[in-house]
PDB file of C-alpha atoms in Angstrom:
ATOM      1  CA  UNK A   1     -80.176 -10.227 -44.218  1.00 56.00           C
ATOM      2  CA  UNK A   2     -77.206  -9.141 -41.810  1.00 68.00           C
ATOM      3  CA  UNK A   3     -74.577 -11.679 -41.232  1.00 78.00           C
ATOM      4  CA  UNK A   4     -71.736  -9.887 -40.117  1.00 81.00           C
ATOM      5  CA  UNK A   5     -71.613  -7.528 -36.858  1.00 91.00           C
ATOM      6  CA  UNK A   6     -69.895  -4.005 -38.378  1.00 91.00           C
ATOM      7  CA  UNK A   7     -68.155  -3.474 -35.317  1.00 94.00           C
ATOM      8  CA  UNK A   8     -66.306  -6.628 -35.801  1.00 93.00           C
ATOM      9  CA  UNK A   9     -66.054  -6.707 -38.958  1.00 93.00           C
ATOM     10  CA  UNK A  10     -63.742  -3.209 -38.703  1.00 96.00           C
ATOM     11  CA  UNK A  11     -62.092  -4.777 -35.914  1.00 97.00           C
ATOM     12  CA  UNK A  12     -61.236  -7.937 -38.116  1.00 96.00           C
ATOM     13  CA  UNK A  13     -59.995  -5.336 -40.239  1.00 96.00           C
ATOM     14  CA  UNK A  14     -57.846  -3.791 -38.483  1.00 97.00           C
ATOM     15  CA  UNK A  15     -56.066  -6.025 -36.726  1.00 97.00           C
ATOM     16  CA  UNK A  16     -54.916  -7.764 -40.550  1.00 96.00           C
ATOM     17  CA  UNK A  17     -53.943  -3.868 -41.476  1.00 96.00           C
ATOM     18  CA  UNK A  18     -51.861  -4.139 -38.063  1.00 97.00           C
ATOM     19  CA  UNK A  19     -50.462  -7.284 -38.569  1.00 98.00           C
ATOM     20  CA  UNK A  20     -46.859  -8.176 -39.619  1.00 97.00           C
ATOM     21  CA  UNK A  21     -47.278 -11.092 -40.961  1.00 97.00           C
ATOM     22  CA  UNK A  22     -50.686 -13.236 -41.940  1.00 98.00           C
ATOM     23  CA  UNK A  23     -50.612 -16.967 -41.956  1.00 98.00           C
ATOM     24  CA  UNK A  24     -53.292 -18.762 -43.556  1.00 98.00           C
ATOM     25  CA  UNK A  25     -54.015 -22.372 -42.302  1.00 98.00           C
ATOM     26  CA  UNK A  26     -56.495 -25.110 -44.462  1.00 97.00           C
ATOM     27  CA  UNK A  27     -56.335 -28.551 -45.610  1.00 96.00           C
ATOM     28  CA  UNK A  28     -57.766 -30.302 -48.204  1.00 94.00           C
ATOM     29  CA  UNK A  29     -60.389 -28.201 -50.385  1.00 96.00           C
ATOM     30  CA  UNK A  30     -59.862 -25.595 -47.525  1.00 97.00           C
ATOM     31  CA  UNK A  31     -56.466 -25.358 -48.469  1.00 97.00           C
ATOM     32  CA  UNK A  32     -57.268 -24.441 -51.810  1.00 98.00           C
ATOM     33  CA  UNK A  33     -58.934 -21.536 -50.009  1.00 98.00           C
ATOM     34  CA  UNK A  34     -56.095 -20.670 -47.799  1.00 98.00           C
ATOM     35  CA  UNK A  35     -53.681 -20.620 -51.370  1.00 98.00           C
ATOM     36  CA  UNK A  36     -56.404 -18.258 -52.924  1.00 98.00           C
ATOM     37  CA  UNK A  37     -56.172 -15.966 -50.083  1.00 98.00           C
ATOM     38  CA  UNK A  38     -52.325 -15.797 -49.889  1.00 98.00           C
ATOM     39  CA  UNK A  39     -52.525 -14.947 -53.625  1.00 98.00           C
ATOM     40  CA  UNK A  40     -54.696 -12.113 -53.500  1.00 97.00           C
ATOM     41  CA  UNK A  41     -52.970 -10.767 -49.919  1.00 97.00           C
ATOM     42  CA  UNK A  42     -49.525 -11.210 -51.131  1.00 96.00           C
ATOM     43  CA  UNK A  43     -50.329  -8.913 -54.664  1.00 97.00           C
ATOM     44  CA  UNK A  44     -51.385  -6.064 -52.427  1.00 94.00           C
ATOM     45  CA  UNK A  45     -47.351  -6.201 -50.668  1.00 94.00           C
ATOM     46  CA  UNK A  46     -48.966  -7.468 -47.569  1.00 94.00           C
ATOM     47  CA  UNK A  47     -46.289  -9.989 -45.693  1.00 96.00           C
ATOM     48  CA  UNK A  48     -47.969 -13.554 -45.681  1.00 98.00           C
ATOM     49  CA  UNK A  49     -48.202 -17.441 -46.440  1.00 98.00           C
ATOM     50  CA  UNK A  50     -50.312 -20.418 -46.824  1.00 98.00           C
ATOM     51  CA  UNK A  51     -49.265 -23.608 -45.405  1.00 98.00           C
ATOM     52  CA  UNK A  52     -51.495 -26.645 -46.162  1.00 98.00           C
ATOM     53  CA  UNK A  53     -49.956 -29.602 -44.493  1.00 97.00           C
ATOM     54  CA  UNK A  54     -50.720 -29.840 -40.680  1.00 96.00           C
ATOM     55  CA  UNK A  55     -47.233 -30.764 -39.635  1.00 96.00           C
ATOM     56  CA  UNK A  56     -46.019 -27.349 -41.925  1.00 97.00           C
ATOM     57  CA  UNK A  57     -48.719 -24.745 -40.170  1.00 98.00           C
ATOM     58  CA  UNK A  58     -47.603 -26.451 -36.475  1.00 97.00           C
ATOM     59  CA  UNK A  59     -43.890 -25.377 -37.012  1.00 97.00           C
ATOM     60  CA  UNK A  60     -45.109 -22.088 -38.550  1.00 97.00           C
ATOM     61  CA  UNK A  61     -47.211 -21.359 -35.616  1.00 97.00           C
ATOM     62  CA  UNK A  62     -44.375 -22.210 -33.489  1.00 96.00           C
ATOM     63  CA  UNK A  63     -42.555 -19.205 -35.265  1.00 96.00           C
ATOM     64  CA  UNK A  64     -45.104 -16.730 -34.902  1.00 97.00           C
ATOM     65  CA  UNK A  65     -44.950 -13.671 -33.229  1.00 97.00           C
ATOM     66  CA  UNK A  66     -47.443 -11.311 -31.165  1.00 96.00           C
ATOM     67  CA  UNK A  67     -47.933  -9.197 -33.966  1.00 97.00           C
ATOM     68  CA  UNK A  68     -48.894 -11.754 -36.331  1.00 98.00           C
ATOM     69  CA  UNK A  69     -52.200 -13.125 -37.413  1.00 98.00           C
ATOM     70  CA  UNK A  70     -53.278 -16.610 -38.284  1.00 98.00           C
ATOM     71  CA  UNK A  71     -56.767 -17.155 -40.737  1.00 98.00           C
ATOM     72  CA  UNK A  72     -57.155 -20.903 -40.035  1.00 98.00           C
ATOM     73  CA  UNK A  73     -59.870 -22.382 -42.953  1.00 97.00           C
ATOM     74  CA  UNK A  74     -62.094 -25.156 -42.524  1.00 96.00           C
ATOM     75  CA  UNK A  75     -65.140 -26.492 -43.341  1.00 94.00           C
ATOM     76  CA  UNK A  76     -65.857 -28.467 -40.738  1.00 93.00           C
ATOM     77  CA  UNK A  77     -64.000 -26.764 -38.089  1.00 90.00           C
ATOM     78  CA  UNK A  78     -62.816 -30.362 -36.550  1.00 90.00           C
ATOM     79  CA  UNK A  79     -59.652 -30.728 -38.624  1.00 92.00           C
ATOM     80  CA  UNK A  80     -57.200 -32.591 -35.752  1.00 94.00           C
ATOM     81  CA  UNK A  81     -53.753 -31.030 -37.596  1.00 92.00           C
ATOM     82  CA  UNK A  82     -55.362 -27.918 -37.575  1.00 95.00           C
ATOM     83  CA  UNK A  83     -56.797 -27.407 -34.615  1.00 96.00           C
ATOM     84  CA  UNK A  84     -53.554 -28.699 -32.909  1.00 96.00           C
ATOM     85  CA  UNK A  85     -51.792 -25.902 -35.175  1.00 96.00           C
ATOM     86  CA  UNK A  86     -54.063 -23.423 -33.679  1.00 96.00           C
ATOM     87  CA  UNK A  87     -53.271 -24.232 -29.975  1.00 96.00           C
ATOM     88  CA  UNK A  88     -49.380 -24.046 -30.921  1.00 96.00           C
ATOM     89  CA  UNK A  89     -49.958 -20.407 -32.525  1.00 93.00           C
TER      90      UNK A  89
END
């Protein structure tokens, strides 16, 4: 079974390597996930944070730049802080 497209996946890829900063976005149990990710990101010297209060990730998004990147996390894709956080970024 193939889930992921190749060509996007080394796109995906690529624009993280690019990035100057990564932002990782969840609440709840996805921002458990979001925390994780930081973790492992931030031990390879890449430039990034987790924020997993709503009102947090809308001011960070307000700060963002062109070159960064935002990995928003959510299970059911419908979270109203997050998905307002998303429009701001």
């Amino acid at each position: 079974m193939h889930l992921l497209n190749d060509t996007a996946l080394e796109q995906a890829v690529k624009v993280l390597q690019e990035a100057s900063r990564i932002e990782f976005y969840g609440n709840g149990g996805s921002g458990i996930i979001a925390m994780d990710a930081y973790h492992k990101f931030m031990r390879t010297g890449i430039s990034c944070i987790a924020h997993t209060d709503s009102h947090f990730q809308i001011m960070g998004a307000g700060l963002l730049t062109k070159e960064a990147v935002v990995i928003a996390i959510s299970h059911s894709g419908s979270n109203k802080g997050l998905l307002e956080a998303l429009e701001v970024a």
